[in-house]
mmCIF file of C-alpha atoms in Angstrom:
data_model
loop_
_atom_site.group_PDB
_atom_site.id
_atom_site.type_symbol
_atom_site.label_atom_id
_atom_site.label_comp_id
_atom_site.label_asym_id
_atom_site.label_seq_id
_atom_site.Cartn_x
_atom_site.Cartn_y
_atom_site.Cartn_z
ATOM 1 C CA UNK A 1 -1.606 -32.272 -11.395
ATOM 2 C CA UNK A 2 0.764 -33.282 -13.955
ATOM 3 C CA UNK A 3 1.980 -29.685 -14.168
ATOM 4 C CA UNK A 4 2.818 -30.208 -10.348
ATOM 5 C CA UNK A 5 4.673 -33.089 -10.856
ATOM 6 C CA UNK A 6 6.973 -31.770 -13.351
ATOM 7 C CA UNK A 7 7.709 -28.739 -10.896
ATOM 8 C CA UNK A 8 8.735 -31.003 -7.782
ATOM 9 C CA UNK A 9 10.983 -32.887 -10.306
ATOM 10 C CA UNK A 10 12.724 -29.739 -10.909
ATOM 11 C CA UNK A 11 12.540 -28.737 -7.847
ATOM 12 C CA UNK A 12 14.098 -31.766 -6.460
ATOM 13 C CA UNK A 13 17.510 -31.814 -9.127
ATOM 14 C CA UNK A 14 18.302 -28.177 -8.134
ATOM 15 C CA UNK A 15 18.299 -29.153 -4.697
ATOM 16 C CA UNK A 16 20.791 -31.721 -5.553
ATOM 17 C CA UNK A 17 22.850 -29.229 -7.417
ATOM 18 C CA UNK A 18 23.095 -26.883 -4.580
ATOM 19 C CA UNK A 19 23.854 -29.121 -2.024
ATOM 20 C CA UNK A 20 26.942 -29.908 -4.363
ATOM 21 C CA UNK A 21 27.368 -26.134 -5.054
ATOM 22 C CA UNK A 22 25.430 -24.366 -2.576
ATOM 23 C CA UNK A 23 26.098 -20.399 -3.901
ATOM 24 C CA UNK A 24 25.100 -21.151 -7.206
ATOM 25 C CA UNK A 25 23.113 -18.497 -7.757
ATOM 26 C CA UNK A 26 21.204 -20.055 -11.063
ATOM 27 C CA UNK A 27 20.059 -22.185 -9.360
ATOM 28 C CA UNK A 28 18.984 -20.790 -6.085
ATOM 29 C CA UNK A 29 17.407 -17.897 -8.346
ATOM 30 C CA UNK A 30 15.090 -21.028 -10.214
ATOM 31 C CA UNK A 31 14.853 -22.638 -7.257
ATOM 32 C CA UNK A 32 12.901 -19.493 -5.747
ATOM 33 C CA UNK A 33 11.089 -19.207 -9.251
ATOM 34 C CA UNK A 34 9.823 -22.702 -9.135
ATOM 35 C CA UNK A 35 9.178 -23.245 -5.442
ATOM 36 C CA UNK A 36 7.135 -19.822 -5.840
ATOM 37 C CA UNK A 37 4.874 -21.132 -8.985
ATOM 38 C CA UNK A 38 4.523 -24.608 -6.998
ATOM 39 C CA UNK A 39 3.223 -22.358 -4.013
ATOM 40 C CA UNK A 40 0.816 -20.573 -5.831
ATOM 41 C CA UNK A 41 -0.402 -23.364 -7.765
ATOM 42 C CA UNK A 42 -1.197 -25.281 -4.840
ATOM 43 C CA UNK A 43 -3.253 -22.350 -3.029
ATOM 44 C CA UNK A 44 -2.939 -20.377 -0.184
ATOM 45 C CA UNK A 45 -2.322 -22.965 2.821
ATOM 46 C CA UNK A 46 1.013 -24.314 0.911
ATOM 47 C CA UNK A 47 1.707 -20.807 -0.165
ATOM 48 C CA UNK A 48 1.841 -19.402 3.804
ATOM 49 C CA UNK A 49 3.822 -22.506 4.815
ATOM 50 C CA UNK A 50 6.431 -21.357 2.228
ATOM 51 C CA UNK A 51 6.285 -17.900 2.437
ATOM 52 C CA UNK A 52 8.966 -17.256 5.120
ATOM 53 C CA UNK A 53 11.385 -20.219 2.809
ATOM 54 C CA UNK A 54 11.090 -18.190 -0.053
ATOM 55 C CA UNK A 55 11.404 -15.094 1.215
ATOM 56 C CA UNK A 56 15.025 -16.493 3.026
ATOM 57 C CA UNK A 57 15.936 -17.887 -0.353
ATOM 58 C CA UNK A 58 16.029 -14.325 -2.268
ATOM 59 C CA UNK A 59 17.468 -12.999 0.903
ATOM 60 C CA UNK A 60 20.311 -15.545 0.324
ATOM 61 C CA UNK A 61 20.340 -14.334 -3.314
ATOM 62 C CA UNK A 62 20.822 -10.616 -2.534
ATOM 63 C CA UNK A 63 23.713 -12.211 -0.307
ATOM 64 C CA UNK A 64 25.166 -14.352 -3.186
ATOM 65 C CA UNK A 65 24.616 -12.144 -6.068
ATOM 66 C CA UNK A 66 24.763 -8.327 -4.670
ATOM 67 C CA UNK A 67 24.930 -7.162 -8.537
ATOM 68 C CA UNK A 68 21.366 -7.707 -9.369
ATOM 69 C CA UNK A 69 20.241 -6.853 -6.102
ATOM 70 C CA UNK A 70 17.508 -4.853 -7.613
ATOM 71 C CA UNK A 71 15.908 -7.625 -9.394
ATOM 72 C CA UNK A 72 16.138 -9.799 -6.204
ATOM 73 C CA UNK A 73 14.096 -7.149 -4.403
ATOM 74 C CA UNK A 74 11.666 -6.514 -7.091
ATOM 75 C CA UNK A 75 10.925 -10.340 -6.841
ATOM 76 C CA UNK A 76 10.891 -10.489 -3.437
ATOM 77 C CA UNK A 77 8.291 -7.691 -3.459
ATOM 78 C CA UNK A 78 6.276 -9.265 -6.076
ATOM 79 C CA UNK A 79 5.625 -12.426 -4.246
ATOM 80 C CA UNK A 80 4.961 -10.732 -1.202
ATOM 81 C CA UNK A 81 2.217 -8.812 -3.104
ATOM 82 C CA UNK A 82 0.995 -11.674 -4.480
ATOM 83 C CA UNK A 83 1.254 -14.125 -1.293
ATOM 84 C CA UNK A 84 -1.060 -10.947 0.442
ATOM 85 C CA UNK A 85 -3.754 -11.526 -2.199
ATOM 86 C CA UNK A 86 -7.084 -10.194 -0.511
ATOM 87 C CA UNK A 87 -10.006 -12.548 -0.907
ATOM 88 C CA UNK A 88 -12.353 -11.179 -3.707
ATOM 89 C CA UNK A 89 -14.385 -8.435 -1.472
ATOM 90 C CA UNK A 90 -11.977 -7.123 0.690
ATOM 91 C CA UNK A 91 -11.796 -3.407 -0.111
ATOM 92 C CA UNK A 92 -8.761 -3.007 2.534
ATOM 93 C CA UNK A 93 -5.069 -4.159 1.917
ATOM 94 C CA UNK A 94 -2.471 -2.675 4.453
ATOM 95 C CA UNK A 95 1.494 -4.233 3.633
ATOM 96 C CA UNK A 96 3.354 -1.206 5.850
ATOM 97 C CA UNK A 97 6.703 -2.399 6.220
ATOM 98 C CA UNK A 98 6.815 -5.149 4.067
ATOM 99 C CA UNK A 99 9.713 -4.356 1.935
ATOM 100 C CA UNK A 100 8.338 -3.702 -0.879
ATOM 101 C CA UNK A 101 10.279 -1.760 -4.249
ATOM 102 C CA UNK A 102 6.760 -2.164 -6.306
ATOM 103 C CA UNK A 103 3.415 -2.706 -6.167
ATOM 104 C CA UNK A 104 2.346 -4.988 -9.044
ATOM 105 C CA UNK A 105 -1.786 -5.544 -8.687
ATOM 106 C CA UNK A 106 -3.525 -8.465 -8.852
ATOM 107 C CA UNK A 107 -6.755 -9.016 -10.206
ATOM 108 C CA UNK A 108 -8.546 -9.769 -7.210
ATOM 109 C CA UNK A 109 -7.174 -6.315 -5.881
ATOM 110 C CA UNK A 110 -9.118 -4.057 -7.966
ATOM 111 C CA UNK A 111 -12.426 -3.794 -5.506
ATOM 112 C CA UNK A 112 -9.402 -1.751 -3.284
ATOM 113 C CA UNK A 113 -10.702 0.956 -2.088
ATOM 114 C CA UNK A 114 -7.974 1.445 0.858
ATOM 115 C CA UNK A 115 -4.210 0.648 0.588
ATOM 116 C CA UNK A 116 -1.304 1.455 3.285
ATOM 117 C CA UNK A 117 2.293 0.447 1.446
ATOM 118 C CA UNK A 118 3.817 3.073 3.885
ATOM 119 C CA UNK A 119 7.442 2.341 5.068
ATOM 120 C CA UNK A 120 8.295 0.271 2.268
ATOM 121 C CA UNK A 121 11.273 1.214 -0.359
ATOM 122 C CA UNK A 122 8.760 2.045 -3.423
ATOM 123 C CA UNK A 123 10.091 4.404 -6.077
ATOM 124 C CA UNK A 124 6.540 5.524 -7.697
ATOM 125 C CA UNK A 125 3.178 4.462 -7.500
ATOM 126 C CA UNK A 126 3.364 2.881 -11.182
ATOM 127 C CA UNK A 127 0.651 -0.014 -10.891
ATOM 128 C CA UNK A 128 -1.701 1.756 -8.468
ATOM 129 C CA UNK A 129 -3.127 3.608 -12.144
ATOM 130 C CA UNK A 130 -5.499 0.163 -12.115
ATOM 131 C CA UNK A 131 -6.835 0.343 -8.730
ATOM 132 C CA UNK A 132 -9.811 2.501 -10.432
ATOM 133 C CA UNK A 133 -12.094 2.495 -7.205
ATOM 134 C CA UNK A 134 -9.229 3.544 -4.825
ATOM 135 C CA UNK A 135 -10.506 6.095 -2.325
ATOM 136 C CA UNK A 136 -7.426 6.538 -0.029
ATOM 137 C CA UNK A 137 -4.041 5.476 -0.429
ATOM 138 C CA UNK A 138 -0.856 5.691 2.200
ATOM 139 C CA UNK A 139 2.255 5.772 1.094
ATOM 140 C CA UNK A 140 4.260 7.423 3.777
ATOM 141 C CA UNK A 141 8.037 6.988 4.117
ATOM 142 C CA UNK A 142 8.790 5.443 1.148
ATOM 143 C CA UNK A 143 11.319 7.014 -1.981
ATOM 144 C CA UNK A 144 8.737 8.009 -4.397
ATOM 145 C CA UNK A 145 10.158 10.368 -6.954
ATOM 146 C CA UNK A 146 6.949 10.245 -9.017
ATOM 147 C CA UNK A 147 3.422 10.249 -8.595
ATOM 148 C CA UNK A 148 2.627 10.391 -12.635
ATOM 149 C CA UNK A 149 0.360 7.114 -12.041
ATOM 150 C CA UNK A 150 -1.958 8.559 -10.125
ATOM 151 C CA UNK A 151 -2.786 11.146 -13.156
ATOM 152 C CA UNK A 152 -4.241 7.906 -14.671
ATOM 153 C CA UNK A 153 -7.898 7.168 -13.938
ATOM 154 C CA UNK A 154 -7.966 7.799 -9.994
ATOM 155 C CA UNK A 155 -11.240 9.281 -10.214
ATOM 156 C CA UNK A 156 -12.431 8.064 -6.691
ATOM 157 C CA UNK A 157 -9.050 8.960 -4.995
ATOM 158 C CA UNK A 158 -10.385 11.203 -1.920
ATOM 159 C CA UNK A 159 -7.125 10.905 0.847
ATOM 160 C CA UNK A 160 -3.378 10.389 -0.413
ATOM 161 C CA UNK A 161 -0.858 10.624 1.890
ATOM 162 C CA UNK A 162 2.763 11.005 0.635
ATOM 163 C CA UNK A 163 4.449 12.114 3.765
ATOM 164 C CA UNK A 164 8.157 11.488 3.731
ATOM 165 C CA UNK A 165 8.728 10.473 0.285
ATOM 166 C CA UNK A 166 11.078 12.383 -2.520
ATOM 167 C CA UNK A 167 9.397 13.917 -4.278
ATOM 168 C CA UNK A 168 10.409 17.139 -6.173
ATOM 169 C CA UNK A 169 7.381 18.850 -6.911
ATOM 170 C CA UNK A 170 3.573 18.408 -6.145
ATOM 171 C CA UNK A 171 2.004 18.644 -9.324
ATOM 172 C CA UNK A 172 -0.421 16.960 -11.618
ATOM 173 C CA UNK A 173 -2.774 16.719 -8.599
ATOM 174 C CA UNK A 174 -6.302 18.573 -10.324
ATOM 175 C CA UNK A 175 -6.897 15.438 -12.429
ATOM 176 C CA UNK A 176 -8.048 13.823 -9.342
ATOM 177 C CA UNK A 177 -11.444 15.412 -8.977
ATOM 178 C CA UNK A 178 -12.355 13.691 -5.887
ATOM 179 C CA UNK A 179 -8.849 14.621 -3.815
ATOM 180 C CA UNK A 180 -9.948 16.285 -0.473
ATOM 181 C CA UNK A 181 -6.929 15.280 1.493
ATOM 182 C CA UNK A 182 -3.277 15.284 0.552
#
């Protein structure tokens, strides 16, 4: 596509710059941004081949530019999110591990009905209030300070673990009707 086209372009003249200037971080960070649209525009063959690239590349920006290292990782998360898209009926998603500082869902992940983000570097559970047909969630070992989200519309929520997390106090939990198992 035309739209394609234009992106390689790009792609292709910051690649130029940073072999001339190779800790730029401007233009590593739209390198990653472009290479990343590229990949998802083209499906998810080209967007596994790249995965491991792009994942190196905001690596290398957490490296070059430690002062937004939270926006790095948020990124980074994102695209691993998005580059674990289930196919349309999965009702399972498991991403233990994975680095993640946020779960942003897709649309294709609201048929979840089961999702393991255990071991990953979350803060809350902000994003999970639109998975309305989740039935069990795992969130072990993570840093969640907050589980406010869940108050939102989690009327099929049945199992939650939260082993290992932050939190403060365990409130707010009898607006999940459903909860059997916390």
């Amino acid at each position: 596509s035309e739209h394609s086209l234009i992106l390689t372009k790009e792609i292709d003249r910051i690649r130029q710059l940073l072999s001339i200037e190779p800790s730029c971080k401007y233009a590593l960070l739209n390198l990653t941004l472009l290479e990343r649209s590229l990949a998802l525009e083209s499906g998810k063959d080209t967007l596994a081949r790249r995965r491991a690239t792009l994942l190196d590349q905001l690596d290398a920006l957490i490296n070059v530019d430690p002062f937004r290292i939270e926006l790095y990782r948020d990124l980074k998360s994102d695209f691993i999110v998005q580059s674990s898209e289930p196919e349309a009926q999965t009702r399972s998603l498991s991403l233990p591990k994975a680095g993640l500082t946020r779960f942003t869902p897709l649309p294709s992940f609201l048929s979840l009905q089961t999702l393991d983000v255990s071991g990953n570097h979350l803060r809350s559970l902000d994003g999970l209030e639109h998975l309305f047909l989740l039935e069990k969630l795992v969130a072990d070992d993570n840093k969640i300070v907050d589980v406010t989200a869940l108050q939102r519309t989690k009327p099929f929520l049945r199992v939650m673990s939260l082993r290992n997390n932050a939190l403060s106090a365990v409130s707010g939990f009898q607006d999940l009707p459903e909860l059997q198992e916390l």
